[in-house]
GROMACS .gro file of C-alpha atoms in nm:
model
  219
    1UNK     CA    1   0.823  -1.336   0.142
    2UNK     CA    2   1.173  -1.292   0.218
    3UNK     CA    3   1.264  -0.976   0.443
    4UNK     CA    4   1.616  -0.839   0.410
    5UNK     CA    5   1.835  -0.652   0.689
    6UNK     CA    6   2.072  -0.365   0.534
    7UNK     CA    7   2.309  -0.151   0.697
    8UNK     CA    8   2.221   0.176   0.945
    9UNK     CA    9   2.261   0.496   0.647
   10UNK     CA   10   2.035   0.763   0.884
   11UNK     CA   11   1.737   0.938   0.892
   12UNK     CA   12   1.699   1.267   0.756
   13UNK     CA   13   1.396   1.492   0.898
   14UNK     CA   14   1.169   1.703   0.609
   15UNK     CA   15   0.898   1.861   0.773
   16UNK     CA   16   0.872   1.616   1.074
   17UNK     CA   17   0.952   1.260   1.012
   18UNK     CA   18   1.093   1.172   0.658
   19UNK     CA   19   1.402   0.910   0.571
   20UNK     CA   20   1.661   0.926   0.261
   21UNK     CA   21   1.544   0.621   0.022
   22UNK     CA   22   1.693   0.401  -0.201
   23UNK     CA   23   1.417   0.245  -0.365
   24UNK     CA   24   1.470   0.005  -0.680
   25UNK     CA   25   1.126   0.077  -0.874
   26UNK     CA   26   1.201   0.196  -1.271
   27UNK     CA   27   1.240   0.560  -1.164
   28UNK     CA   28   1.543   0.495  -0.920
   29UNK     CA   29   1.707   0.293  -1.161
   30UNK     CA   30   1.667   0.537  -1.478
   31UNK     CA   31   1.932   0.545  -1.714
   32UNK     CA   32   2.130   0.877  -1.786
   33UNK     CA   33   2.296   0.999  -2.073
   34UNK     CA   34   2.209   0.998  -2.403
   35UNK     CA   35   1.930   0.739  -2.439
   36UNK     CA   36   1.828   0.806  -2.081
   37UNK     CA   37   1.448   0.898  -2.119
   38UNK     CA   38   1.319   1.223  -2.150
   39UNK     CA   39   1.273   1.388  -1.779
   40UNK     CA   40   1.077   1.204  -1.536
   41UNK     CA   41   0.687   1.222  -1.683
   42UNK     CA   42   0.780   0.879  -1.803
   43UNK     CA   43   0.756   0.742  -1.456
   44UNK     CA   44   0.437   0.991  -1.348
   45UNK     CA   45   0.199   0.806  -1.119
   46UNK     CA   46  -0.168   0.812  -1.230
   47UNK     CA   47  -0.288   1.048  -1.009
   48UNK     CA   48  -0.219   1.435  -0.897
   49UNK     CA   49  -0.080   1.569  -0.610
   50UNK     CA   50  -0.432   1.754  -0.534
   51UNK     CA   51  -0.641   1.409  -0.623
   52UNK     CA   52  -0.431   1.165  -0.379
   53UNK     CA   53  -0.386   1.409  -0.109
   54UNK     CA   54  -0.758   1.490  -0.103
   55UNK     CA   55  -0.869   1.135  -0.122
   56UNK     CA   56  -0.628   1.020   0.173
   57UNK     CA   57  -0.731   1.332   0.415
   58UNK     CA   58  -1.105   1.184   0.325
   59UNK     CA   59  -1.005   0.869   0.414
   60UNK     CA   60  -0.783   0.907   0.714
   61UNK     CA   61  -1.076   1.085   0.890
   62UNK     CA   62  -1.286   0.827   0.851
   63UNK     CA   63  -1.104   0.640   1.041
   64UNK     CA   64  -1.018   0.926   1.292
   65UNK     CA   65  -0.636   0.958   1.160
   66UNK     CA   66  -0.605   1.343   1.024
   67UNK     CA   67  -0.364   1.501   0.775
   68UNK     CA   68  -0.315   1.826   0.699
   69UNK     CA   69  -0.364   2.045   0.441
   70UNK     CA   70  -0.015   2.017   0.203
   71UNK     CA   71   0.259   2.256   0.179
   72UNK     CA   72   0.392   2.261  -0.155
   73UNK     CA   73   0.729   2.345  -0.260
   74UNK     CA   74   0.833   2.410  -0.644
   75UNK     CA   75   1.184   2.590  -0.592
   76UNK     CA   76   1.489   2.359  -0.618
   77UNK     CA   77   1.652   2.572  -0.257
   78UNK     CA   78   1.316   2.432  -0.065
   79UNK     CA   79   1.284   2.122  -0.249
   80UNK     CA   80   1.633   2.041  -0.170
   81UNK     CA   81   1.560   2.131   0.198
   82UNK     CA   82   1.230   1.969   0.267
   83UNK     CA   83   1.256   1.703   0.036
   84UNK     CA   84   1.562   1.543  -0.050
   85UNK     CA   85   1.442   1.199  -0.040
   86UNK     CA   86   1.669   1.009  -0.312
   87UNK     CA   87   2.053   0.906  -0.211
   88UNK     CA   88   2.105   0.959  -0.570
   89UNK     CA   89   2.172   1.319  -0.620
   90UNK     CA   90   2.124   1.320  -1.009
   91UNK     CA   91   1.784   1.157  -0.973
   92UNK     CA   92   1.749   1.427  -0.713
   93UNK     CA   93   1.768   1.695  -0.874
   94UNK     CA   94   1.484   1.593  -1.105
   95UNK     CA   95   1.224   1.625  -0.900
   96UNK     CA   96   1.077   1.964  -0.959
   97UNK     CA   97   0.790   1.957  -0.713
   98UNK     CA   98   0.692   1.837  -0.377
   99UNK     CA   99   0.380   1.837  -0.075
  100UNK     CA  100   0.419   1.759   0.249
  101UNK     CA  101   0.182   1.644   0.533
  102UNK     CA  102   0.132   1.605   0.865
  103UNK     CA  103  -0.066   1.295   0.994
  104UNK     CA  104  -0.185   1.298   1.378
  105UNK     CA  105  -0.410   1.052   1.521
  106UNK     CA  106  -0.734   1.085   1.705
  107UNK     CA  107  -0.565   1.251   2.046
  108UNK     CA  108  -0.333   1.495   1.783
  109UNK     CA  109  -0.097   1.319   1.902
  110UNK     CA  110   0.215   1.359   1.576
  111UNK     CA  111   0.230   0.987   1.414
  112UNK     CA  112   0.418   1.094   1.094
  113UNK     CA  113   0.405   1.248   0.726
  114UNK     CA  114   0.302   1.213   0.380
  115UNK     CA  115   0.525   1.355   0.096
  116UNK     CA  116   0.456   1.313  -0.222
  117UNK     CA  117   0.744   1.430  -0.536
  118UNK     CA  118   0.812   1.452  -0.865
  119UNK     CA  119   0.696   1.705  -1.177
  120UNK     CA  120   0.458   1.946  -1.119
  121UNK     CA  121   0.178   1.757  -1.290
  122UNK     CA  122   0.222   1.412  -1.124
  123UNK     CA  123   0.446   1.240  -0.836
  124UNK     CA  124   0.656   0.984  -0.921
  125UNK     CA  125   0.737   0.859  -0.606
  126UNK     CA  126   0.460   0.893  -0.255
  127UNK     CA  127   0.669   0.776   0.121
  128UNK     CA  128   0.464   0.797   0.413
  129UNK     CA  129   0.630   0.761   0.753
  130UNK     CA  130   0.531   0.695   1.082
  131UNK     CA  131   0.701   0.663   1.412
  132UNK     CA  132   0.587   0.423   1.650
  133UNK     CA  133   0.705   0.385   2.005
  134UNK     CA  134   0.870   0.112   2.140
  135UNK     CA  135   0.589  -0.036   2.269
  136UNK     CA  136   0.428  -0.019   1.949
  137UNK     CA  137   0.084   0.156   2.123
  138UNK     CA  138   0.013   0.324   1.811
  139UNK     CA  139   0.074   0.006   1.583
  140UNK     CA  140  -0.274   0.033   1.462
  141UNK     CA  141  -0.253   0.368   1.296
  142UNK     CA  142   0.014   0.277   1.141
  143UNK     CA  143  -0.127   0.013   0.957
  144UNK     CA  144  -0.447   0.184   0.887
  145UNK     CA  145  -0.228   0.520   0.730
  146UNK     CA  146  -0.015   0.245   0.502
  147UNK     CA  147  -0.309   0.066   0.400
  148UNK     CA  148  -0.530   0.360   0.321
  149UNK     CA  149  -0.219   0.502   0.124
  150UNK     CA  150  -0.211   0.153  -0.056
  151UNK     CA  151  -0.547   0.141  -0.169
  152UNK     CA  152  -0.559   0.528  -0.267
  153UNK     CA  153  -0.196   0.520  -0.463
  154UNK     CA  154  -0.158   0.216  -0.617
  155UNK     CA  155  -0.505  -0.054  -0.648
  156UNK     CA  156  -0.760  -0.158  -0.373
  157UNK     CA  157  -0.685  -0.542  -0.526
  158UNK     CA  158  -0.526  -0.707  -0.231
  159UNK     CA  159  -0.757  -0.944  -0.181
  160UNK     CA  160  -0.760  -1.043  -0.557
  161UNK     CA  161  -0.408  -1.037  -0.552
  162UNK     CA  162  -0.241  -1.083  -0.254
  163UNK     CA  163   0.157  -0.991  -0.316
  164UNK     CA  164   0.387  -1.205  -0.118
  165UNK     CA  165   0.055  -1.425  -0.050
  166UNK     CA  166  -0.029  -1.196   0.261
  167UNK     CA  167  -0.432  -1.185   0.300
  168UNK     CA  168  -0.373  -0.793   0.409
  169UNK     CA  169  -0.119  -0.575   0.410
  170UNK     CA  170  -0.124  -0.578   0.803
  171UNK     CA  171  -0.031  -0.948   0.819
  172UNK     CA  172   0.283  -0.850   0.588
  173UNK     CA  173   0.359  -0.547   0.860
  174UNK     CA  174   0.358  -0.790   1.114
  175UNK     CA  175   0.612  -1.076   0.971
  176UNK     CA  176   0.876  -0.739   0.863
  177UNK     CA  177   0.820  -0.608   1.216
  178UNK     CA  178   0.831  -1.019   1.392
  179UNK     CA  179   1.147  -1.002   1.150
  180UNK     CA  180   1.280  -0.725   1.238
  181UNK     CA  181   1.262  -0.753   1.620
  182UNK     CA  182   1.418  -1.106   1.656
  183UNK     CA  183   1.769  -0.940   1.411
  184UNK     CA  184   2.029  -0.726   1.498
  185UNK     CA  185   2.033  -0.472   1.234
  186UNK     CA  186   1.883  -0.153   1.286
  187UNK     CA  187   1.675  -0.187   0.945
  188UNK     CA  188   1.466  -0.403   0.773
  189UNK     CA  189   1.285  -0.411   0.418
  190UNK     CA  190   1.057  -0.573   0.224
  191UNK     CA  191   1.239  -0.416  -0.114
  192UNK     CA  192   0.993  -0.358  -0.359
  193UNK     CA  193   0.676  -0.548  -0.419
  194UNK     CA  194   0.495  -0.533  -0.744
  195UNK     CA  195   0.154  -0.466  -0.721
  196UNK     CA  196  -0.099  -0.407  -0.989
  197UNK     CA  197   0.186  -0.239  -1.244
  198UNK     CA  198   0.292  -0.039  -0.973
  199UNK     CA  199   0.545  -0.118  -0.667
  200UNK     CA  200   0.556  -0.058  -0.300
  201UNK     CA  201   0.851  -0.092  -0.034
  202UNK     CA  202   0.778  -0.126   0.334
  203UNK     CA  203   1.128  -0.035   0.559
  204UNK     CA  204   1.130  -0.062   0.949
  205UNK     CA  205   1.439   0.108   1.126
  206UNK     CA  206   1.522   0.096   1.504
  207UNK     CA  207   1.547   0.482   1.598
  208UNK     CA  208   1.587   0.658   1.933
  209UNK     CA  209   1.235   0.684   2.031
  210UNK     CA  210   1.171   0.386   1.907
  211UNK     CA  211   1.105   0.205   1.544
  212UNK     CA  212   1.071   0.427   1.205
  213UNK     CA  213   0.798   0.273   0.961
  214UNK     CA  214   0.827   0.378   0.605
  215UNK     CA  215   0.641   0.301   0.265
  216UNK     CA  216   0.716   0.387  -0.041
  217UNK     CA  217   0.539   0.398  -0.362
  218UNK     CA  218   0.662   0.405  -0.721
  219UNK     CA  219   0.596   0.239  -1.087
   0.00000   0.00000   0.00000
């Protein structure tokens, strides 16, 4: 797989750690106008807010990673101010309803959020973030939070398939974050990867207290 640098655009915070996305799945690249589809149920995920947020707090404390319960926000003044995720402001003001959580690891030590947005039935778009150290000491959460948001939001089919030909998701972590470390650009992406008719985006940005992980997941 080839990994891509792209120029510094800044991090915006929503309810702890969050980033502004530009993420090339169908919904991001929706026409407008007059044939533009109708809303944004055309680009639903197939799951609820309730069903993937449950199933990942299950999950995550299995493997001693919580996450809190969500906050949800259906007014366009909080949505705006907790999650304004898209660059594209049009797109933006689609989405109609968002949660947010809080992920801490074992110690409760903050490691990053899960947001989730879209119509008030159905997200169209999940981004967890994390924010590692540099010294990359909680590396290993990381990777268990991405996969566990992998397998819950879009297929647990890596093994069968195997996108970018990367056994586990981990071992694709590793070559962005090799990648990423021997550049000179403060970000790095995987763009999207297609994945069982859905697609996921891993980014990696250099921040202050160290590196920013962030996936995204979208049809």
């Amino acid at each position: 797989m080839k990994f891509t640098k792209y120029t510094y655009v800044g991090i915006a915070a929503a309810v702890g750690v969050a980033a502004v996305v530009v993420f090339l799945t169908q919904f991001n690249m929706m026409q407008t106008g007059p044939s533009a589809p109708a809303g944004i149920s055309a680009y639903t995920l197939d799951f609820t807010y309730a069903e993937a947020n449950s199933d990942l707090k299950s999950t995550l404390i299995d493997q001693n990673i919580n996450m809190s319960k969500p906050l949800k926000f259906n007014t366009q003044s909080d949505i705006t101010q907790y999650c304004n995720f898209l660059t594209n402001q049009t797109r933006q003001a689609m989405i109609e309803y968002c949660t947010s959580t809080e992920i801490k690891d074992e110690h409760g030590n903050f490691l990053g959020n899960l947001d989730m947005i879209g119509s008030p039935l159905s997200p169209v778009m999940v981004i967890a973030a994390a924010q590692s150290d540099p010294m990359f000491s909680n590396y290993n959460d990381v990777k268990i939070l991405f996969g566990d948001v992998v397998n819950e939001t879009v297929c647990q089919c890596w093994a069968t398939e195997k996108p970018g030909n990367y056994t586990q998701l981990s071992g694709m972590m590793d070559a962005l974050r090799d990648f990423h470390l021997k550049g000179k650009e403060p970000n790095s992406t995987t763009h999207g990867v297609p994945l069982s008719g859905k697609h996921f985006e891993i980014e990696l940005s250099t921040t202050t207290q160290g590196y920013l992980w962030k996936l995204l997941v979208a049809k």
